[in-house]
CSV table of C-alpha atoms in Angstrom, one decimal:
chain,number,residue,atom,x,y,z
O,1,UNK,CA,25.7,-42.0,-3.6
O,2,UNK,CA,22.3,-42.5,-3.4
O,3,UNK,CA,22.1,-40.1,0.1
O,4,UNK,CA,23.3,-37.3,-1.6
O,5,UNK,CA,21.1,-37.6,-4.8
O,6,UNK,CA,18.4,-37.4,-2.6
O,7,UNK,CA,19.5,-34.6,-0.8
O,8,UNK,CA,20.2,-33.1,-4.2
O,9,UNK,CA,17.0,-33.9,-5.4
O,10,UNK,CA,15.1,-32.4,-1.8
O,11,UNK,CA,17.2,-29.4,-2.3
O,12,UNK,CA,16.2,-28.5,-5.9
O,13,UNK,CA,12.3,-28.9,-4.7
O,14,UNK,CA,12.7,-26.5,-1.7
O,15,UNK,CA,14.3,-24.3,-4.4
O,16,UNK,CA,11.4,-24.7,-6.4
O,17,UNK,CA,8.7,-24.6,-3.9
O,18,UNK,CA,10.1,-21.7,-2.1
O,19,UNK,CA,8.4,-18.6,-3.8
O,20,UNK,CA,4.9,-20.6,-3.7
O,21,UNK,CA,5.4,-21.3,0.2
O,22,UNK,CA,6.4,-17.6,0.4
O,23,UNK,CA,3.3,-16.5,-1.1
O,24,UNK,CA,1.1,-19.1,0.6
O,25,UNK,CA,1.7,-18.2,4.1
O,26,UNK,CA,-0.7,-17.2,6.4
O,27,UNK,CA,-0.9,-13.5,6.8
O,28,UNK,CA,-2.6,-12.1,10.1
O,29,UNK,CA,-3.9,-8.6,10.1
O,30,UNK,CA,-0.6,-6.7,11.0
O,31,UNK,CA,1.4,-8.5,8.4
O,32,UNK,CA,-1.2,-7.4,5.8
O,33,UNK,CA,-1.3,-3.8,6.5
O,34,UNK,CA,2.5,-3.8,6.4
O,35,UNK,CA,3.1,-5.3,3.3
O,36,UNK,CA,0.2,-3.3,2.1
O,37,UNK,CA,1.9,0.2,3.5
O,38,UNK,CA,4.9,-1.6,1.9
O,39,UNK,CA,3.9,-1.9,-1.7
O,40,UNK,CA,1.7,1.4,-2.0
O,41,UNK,CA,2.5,3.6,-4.6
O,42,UNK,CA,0.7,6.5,-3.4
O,43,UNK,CA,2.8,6.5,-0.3
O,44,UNK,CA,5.8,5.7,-2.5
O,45,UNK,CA,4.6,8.7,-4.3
O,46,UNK,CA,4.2,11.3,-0.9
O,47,UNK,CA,7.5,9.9,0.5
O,48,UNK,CA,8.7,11.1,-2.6
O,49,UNK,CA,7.4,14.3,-2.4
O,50,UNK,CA,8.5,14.6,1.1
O,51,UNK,CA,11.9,14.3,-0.1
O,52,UNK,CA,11.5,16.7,-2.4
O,53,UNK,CA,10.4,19.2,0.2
O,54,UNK,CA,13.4,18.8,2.3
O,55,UNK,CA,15.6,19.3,-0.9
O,56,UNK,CA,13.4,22.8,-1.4
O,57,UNK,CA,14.2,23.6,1.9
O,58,UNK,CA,18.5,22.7,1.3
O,59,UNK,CA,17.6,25.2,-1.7
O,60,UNK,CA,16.4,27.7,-0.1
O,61,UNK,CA,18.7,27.9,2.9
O,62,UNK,CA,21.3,27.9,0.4
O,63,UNK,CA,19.8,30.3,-1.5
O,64,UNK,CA,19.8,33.1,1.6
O,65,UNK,CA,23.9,33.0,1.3
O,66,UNK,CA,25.9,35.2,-0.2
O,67,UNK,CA,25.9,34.0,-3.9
O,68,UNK,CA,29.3,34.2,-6.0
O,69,UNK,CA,29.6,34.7,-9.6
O,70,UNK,CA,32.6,34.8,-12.0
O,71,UNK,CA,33.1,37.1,-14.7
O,72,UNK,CA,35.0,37.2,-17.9
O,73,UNK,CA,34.7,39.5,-20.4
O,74,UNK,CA,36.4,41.0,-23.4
O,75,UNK,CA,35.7,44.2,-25.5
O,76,UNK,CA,37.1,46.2,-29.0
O,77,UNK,CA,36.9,49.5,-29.3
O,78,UNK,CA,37.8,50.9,-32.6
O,79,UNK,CA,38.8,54.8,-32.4
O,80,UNK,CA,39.7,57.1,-35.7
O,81,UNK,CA,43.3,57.3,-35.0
O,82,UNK,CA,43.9,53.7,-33.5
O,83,UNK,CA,41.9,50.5,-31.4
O,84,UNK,CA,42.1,49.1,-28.7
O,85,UNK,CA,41.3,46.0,-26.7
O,86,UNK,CA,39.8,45.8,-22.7
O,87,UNK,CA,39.0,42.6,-21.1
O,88,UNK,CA,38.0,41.7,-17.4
O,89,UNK,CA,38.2,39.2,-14.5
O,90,UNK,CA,36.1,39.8,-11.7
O,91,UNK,CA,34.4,38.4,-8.7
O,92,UNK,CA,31.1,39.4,-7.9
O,93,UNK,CA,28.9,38.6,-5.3
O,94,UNK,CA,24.9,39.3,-4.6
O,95,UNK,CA,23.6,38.9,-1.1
O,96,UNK,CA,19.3,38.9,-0.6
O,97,UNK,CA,19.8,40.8,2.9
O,98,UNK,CA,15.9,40.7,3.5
O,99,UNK,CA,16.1,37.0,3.2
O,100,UNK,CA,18.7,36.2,5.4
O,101,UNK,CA,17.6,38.8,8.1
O,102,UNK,CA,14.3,37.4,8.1
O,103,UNK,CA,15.1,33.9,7.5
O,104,UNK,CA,13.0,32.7,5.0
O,105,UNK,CA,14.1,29.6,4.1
O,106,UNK,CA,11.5,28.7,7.4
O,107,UNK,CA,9.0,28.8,5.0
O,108,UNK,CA,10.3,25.7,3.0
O,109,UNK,CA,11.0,23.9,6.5
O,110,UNK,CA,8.0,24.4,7.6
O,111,UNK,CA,6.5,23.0,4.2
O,112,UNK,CA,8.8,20.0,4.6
O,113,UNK,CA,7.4,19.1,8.1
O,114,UNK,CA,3.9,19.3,6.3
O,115,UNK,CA,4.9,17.3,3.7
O,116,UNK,CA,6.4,14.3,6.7
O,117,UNK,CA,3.0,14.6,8.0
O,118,UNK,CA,1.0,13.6,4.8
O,119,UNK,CA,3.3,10.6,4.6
O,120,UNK,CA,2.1,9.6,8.1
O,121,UNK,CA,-1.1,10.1,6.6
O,122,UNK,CA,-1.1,8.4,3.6
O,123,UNK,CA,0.2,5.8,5.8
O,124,UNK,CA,-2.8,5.6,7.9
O,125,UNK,CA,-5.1,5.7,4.9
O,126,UNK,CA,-3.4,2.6,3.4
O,127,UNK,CA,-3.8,0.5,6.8
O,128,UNK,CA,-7.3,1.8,7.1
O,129,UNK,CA,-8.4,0.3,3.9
O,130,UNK,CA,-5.8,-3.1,4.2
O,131,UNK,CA,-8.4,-3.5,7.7
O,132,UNK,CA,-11.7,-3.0,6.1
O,133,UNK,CA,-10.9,-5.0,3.2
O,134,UNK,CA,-9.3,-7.8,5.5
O,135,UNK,CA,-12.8,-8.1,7.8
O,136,UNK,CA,-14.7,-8.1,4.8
O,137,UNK,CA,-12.9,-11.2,3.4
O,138,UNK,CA,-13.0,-12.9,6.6
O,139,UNK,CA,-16.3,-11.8,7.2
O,140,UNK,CA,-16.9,-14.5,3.9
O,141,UNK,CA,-14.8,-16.8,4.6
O,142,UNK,CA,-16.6,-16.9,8.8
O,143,UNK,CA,-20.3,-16.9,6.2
O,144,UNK,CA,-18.6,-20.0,4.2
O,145,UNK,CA,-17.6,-22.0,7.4
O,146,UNK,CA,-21.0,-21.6,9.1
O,147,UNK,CA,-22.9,-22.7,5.6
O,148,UNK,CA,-20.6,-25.9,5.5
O,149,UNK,CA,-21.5,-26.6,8.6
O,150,UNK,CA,-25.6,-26.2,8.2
O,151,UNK,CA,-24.8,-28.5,4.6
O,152,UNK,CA,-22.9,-31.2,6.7
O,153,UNK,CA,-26.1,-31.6,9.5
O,154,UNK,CA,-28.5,-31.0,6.1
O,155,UNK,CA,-26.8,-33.9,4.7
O,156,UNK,CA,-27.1,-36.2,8.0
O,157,UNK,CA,-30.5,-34.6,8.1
O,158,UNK,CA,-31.0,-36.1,4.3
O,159,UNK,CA,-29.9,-39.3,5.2
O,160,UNK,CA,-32.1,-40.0,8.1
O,161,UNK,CA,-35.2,-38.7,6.5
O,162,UNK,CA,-34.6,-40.8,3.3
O,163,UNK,CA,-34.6,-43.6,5.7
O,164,UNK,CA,-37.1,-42.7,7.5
O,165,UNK,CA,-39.4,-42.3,4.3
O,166,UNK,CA,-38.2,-45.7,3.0
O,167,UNK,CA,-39.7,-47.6,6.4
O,168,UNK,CA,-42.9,-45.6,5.7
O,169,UNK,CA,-42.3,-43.3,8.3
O,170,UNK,CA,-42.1,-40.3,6.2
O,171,UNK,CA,-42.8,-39.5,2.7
O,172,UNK,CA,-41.5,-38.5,-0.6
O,173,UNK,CA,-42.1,-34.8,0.0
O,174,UNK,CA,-39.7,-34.5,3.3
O,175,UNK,CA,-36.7,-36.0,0.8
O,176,UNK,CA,-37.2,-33.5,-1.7
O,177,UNK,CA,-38.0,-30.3,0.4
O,178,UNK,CA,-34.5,-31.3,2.6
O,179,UNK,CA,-32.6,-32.2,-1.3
O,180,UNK,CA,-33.8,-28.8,-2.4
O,181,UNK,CA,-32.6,-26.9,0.6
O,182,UNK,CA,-29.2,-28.6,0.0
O,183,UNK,CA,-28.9,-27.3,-3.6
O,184,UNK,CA,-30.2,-23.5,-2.5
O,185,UNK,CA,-27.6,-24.0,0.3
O,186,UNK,CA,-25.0,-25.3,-1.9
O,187,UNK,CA,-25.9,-22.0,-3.9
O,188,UNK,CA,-25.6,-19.5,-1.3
O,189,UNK,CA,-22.0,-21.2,-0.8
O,190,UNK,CA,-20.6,-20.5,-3.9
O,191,UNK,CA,-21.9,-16.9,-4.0
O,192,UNK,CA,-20.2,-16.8,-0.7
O,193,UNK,CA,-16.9,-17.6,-2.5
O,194,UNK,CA,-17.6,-15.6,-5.0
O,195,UNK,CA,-17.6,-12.3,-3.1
O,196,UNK,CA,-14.5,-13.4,-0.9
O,197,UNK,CA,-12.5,-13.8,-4.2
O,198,UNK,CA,-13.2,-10.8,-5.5
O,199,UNK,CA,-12.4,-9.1,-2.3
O,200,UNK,CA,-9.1,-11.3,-1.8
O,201,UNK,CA,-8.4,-10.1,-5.3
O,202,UNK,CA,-8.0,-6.6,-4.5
O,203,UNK,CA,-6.6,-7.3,-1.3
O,204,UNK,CA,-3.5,-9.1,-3.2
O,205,UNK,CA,-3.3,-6.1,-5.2
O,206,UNK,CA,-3.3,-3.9,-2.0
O,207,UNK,CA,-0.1,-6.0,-0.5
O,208,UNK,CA,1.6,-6.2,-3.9
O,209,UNK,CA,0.8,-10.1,-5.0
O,210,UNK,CA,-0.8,-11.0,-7.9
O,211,UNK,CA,-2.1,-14.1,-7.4
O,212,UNK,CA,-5.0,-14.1,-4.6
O,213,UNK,CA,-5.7,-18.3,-4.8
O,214,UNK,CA,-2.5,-18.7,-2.5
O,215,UNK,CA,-3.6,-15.4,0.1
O,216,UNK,CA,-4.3,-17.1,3.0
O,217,UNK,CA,-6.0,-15.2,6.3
O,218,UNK,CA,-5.2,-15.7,9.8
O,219,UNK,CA,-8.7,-15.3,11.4
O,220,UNK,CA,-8.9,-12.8,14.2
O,221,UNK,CA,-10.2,-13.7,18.0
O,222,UNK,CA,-13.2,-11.4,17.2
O,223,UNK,CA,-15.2,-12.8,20.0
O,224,UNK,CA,-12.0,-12.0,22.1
O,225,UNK,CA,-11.7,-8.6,20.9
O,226,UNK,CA,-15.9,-7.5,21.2
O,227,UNK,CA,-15.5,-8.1,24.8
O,228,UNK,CA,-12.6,-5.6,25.7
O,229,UNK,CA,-13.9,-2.8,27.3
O,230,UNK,CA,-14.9,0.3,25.2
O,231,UNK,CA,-12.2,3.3,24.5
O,232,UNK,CA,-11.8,6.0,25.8
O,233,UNK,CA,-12.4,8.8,23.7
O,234,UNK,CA,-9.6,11.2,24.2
O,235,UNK,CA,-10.1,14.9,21.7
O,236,UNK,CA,-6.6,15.5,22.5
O,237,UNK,CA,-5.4,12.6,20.5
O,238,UNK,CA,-6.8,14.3,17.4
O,239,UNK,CA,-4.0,16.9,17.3
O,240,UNK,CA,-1.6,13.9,17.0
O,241,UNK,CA,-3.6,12.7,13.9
O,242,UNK,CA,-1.2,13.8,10.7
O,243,UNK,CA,-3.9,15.4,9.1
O,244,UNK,CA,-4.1,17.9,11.4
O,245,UNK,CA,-0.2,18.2,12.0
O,246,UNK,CA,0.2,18.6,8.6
O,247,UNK,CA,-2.4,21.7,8.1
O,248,UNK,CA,-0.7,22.9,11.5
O,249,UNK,CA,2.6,23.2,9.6
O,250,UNK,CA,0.9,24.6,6.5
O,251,UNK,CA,-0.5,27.2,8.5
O,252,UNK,CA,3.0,28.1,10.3
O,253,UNK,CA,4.5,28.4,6.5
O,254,UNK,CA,1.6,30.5,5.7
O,255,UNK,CA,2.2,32.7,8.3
O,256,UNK,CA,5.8,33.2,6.8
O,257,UNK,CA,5.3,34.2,4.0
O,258,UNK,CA,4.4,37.6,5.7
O,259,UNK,CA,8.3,37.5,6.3
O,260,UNK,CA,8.9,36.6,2.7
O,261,UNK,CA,7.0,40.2,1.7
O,262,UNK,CA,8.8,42.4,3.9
O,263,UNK,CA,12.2,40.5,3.1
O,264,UNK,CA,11.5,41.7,-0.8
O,265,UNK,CA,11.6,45.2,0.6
O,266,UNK,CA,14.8,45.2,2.0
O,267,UNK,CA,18.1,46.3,0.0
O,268,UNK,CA,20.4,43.6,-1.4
O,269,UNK,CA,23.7,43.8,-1.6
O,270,UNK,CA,26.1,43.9,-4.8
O,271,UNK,CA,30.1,43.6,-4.6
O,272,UNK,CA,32.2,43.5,-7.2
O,273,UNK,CA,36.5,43.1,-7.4
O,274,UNK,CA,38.8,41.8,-9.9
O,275,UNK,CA,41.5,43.0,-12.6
O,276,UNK,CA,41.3,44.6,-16.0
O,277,UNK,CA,43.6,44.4,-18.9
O,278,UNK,CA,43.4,48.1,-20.3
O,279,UNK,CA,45.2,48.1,-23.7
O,280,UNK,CA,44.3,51.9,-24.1
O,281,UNK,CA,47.3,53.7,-25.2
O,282,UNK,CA,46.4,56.8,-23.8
O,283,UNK,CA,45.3,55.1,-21.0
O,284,UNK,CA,47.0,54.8,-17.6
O,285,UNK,CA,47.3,50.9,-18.0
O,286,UNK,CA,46.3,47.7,-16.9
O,287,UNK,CA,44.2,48.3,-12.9
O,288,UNK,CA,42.2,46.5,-10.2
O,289,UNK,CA,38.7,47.2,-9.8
O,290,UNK,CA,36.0,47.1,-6.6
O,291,UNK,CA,32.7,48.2,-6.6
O,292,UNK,CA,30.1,48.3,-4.0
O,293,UNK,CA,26.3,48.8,-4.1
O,294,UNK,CA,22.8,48.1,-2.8
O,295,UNK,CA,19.6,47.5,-4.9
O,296,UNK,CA,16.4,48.6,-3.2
O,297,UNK,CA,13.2,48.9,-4.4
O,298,UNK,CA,11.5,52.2,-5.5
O,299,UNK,CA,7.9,51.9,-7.1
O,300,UNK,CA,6.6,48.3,-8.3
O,301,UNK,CA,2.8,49.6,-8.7
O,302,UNK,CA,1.6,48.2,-5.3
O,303,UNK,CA,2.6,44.9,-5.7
O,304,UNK,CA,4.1,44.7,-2.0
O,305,UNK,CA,0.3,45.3,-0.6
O,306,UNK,CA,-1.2,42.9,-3.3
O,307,UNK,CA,1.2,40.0,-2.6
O,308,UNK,CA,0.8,40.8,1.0
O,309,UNK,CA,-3.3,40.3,0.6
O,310,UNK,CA,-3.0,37.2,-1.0
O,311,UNK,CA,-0.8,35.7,1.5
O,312,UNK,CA,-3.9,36.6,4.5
O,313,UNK,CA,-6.2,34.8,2.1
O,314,UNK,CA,-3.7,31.4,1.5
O,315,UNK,CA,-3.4,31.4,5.6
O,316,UNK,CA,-7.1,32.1,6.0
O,317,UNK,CA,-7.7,29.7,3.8
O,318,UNK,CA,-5.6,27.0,5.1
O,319,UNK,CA,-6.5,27.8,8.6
O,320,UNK,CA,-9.9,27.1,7.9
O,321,UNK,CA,-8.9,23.6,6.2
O,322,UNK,CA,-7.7,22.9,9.5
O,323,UNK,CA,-10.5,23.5,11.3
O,324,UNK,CA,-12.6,21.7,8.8
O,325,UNK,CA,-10.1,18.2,8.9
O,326,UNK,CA,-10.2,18.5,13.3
O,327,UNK,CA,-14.1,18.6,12.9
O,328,UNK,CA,-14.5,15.9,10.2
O,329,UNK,CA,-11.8,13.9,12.8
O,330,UNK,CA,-14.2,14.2,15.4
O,331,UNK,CA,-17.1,13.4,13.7
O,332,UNK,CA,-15.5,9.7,12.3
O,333,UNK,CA,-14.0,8.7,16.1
O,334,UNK,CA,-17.4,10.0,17.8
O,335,UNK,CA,-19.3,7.6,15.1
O,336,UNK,CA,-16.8,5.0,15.5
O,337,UNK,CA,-17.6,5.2,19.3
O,338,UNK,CA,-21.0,5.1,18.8
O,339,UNK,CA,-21.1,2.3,16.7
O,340,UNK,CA,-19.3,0.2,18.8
O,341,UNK,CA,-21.6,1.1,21.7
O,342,UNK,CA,-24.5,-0.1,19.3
O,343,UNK,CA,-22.6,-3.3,18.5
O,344,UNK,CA,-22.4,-4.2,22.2
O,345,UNK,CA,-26.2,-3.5,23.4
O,346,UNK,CA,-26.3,-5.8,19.7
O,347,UNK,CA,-24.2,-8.8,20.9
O,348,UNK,CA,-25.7,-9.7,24.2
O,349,UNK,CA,-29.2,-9.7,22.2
O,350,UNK,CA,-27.5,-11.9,19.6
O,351,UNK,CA,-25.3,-14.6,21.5
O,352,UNK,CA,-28.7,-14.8,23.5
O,353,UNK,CA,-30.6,-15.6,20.2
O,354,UNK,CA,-27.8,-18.1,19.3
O,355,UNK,CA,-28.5,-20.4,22.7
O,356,UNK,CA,-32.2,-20.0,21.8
O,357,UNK,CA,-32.3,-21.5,18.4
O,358,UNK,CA,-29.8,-24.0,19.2
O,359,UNK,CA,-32.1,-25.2,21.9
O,360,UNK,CA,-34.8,-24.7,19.4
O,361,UNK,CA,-32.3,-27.3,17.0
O,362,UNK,CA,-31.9,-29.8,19.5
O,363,UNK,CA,-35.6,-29.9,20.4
O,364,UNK,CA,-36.9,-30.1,16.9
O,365,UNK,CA,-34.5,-32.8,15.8
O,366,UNK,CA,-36.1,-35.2,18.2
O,367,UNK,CA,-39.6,-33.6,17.6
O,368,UNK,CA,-39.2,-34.4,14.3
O,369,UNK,CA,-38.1,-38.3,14.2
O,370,UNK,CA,-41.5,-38.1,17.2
O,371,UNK,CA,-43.9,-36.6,14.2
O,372,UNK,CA,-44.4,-33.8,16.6
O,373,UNK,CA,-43.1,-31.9,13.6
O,374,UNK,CA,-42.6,-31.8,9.8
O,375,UNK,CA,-39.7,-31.6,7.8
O,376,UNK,CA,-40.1,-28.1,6.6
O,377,UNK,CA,-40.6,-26.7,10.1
O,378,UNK,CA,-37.6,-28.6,11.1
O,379,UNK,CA,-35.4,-27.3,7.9
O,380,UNK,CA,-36.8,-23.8,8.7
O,381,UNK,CA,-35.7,-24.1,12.4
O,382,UNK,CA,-31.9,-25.3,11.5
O,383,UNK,CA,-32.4,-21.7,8.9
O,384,UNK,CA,-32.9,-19.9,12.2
O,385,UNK,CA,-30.1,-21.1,13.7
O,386,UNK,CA,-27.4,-21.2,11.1
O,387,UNK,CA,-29.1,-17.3,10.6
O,388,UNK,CA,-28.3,-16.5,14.0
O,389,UNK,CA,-24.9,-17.8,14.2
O,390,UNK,CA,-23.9,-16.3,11.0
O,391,UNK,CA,-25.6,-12.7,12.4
O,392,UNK,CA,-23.3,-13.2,15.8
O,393,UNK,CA,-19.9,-14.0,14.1
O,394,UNK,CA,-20.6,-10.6,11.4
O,395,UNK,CA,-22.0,-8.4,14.1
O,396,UNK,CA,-18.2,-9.4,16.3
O,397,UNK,CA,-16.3,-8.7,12.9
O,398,UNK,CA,-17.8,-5.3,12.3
O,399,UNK,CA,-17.0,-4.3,15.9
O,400,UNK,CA,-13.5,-5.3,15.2
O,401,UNK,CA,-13.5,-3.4,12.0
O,402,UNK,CA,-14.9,0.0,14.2
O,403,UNK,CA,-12.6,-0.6,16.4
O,404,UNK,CA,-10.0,-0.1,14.1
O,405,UNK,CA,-11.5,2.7,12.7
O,406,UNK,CA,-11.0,4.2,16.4
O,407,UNK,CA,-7.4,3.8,17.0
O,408,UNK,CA,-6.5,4.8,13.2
O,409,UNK,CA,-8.9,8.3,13.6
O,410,UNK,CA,-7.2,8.5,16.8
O,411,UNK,CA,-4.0,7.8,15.2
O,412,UNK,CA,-2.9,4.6,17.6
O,413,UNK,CA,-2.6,2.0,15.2
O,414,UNK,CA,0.1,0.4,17.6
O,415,UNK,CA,-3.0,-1.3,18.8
O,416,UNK,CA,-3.6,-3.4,15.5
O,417,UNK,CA,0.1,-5.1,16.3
O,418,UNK,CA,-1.6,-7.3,18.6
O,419,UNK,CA,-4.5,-8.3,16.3
């Protein structure tokens, strides 16, 4: 009995604690762009509008059939000697012959590809800002780590020089200036914090959660990933990117609509057949009625070369939007690829720096309890190295954030998955 209360009892906490262990777990880059891809409205809102499309084009192709109407009508005609009543059933059916001929319901496919594209777009734009904002948090949180660790070795450092100036070895002075540099490190810490909340808080937002206290970062091999070798830079790639396959399908509906112009110039067809209830007297009865006939245009005050004018100017126009997203594509992958070569030449200088000063540590801690030193050149020493360590793990961090940048410009963010 007292088994399966506690089984009971485990059962209802698991129940409890679920949603909190679901929203505490650790999220590694990946997960967080896909949740964050996942809970976006703007993409909610192009996938929408994507859909939309498609249903334009069902419309349209639709449209280009034969379209069948049904009429029923009734009339009175009152003469001087007597009146009579007519009424009608027919069938009638209108056909756009220019439409059909020319297929334009390719215009509205084409517009649907465009609008697939700018989902894959808006897709990329999401994951780009999930990375940036990611690295930037962990960026904090790598800050916060290395400060804890300076304040745990500032702390031993308090310790022995408290001792030190209680055997006369030292004085008051060292205590203080090591107490004070505690308290301004202590400060720096909760600035730290500060900043990482704020950018967890939007992050939560990003991915859909509400409450950023239980976001919880996988941290990323940073070290691992600065020393892969540099991409290669391929311009090809670019054409892949859906920014440019979407303005590639705009410009392919654009040129359409050239079809669309001619296709008001042609004829459409009108066809007409049903039965009439005559109730003339002096008529010859009741009779079956077909009719056959074409509408054509005859003079519409040059609107054909008008609209045919504006259509050069939309594909002009788009064309040169084109042009203009390939060349501002090229531009961010060429400075992501710059950048990173920058952050290379930077890290050999830096993990160099990083030996250096902890040498410099080492050495001055025993200078120090020798008298070789004082305290503040000791305290400004351990600065230089917690300085250099903290320069090291930001500088890796940013090159995993170019990086990034690189494959998403160069639409291959199958790359991240690893990450």
């Amino acid at each position: 009995m007292i088994q399966r209360c506690g089984r009971r009892f485990l059962f209802v906490c698991l129940f409890l604690l679920f949603p909190t262990l679901l929203l505490s777990q650790t999220l590694s880059l990946a997960e967080c762009v896909k949740q964050a891809v996942q809970a976006s409205y703007q993409l909610q809102a192009s996938e929408f509008r994507s859909q939309s499309a498609r249903r334009d084009y069902a419309l349209k192709k639709a449209g280009n059939l034969p379209q069948f109407f049904g009429l029923l009508s009734y009339e009175r005609e009152q003469l001087t000697p007597y009146g009579f009543s007519r009424q009608w059933s027919l069938l009638q059916a209108d056909w756009a012959l220019g439409d059909f001929l020319l297929k334009t319901q390719n215009i509205a496919q084409k517009r649907a590809f465009a609008a697939s594209q700018a989902v894959e777009g808006q897709r990329l734009a999401v994951a780009r800002r999930t990375v940036l904002l990611f690295i930037k948090a962990l960026k904090q949180k790598e800050v916060h780590a290395l400060l804890k660790q300076r304040l745990h070795n500032l702390q031993l450092h308090e310790k022995i020089t408290r001792a030190l100036w209680q055997s006369g070895s030292k004085n008051e002075l060292d205590v203080l200036q090591t107490e004070a540099e505690i308290l301004k490190l202590k400060e720096e810490m909760e600035k730290t914090l500060g900043r990482r909340r704020l950018l967890l808080n939007e992050l939560a937002l990003i991915i859909g959660r509400s409450a950023a206290d239980s976001l919880r970062q996988l941290p990323l091999n940073s070290a691992q990933i600065a020393n892969t070798p540099l991409p290669v830079f391929d311009e090809e790639r670019l054409k892949n990117h859906p920014l440019w396959r979407m303005f590639h399908f705009k410009v392919e509906a654009a040129r359409l609509t050239q079809k669309a112009v001619r296709a008001s110039q042609l004829p459409r067809l009108q066809v007409s057949f049903g039965f009439v209830q005559d109730g003339d007297p002096t008529g010859d009865g009741n009779y079956w009625l077909a009719s056959a006939g074409i509408r054509f245009p005859l003079f519409q005050w040059n609107r054909s070369q008008i609209a045919r004018q504006k259509r050069q100017m939309v594909f002009k126009t788009i064309r040169s939007e084109q042009s203009a997203a390939l060349r501002q594509l090229r531009i961010e992958a060429q400075r992501s690829l710059t950048e990173l070569k920058k952050l290379k030449r930077i890290l050999q200088l830096q993990q160099q720096r990083v030996k250096k000063t902890e040498q410099m540590v080492h050495l001055a801690r025993t200078q120090y309890k020798a008298g070789l030193i004082t305290n503040l050149e000791f305290l400004t020493i351990q600065e230089q190295f917690t300085a250099s360590q903290i320069a090291l793990r930001n500088t890796q961090l940013d090159y995993a954030a170019q990086l990034a940048q690189f494959y998403l410009v160069t639409n291959q963010p199958e790359k991240l998955q690893a990450w």
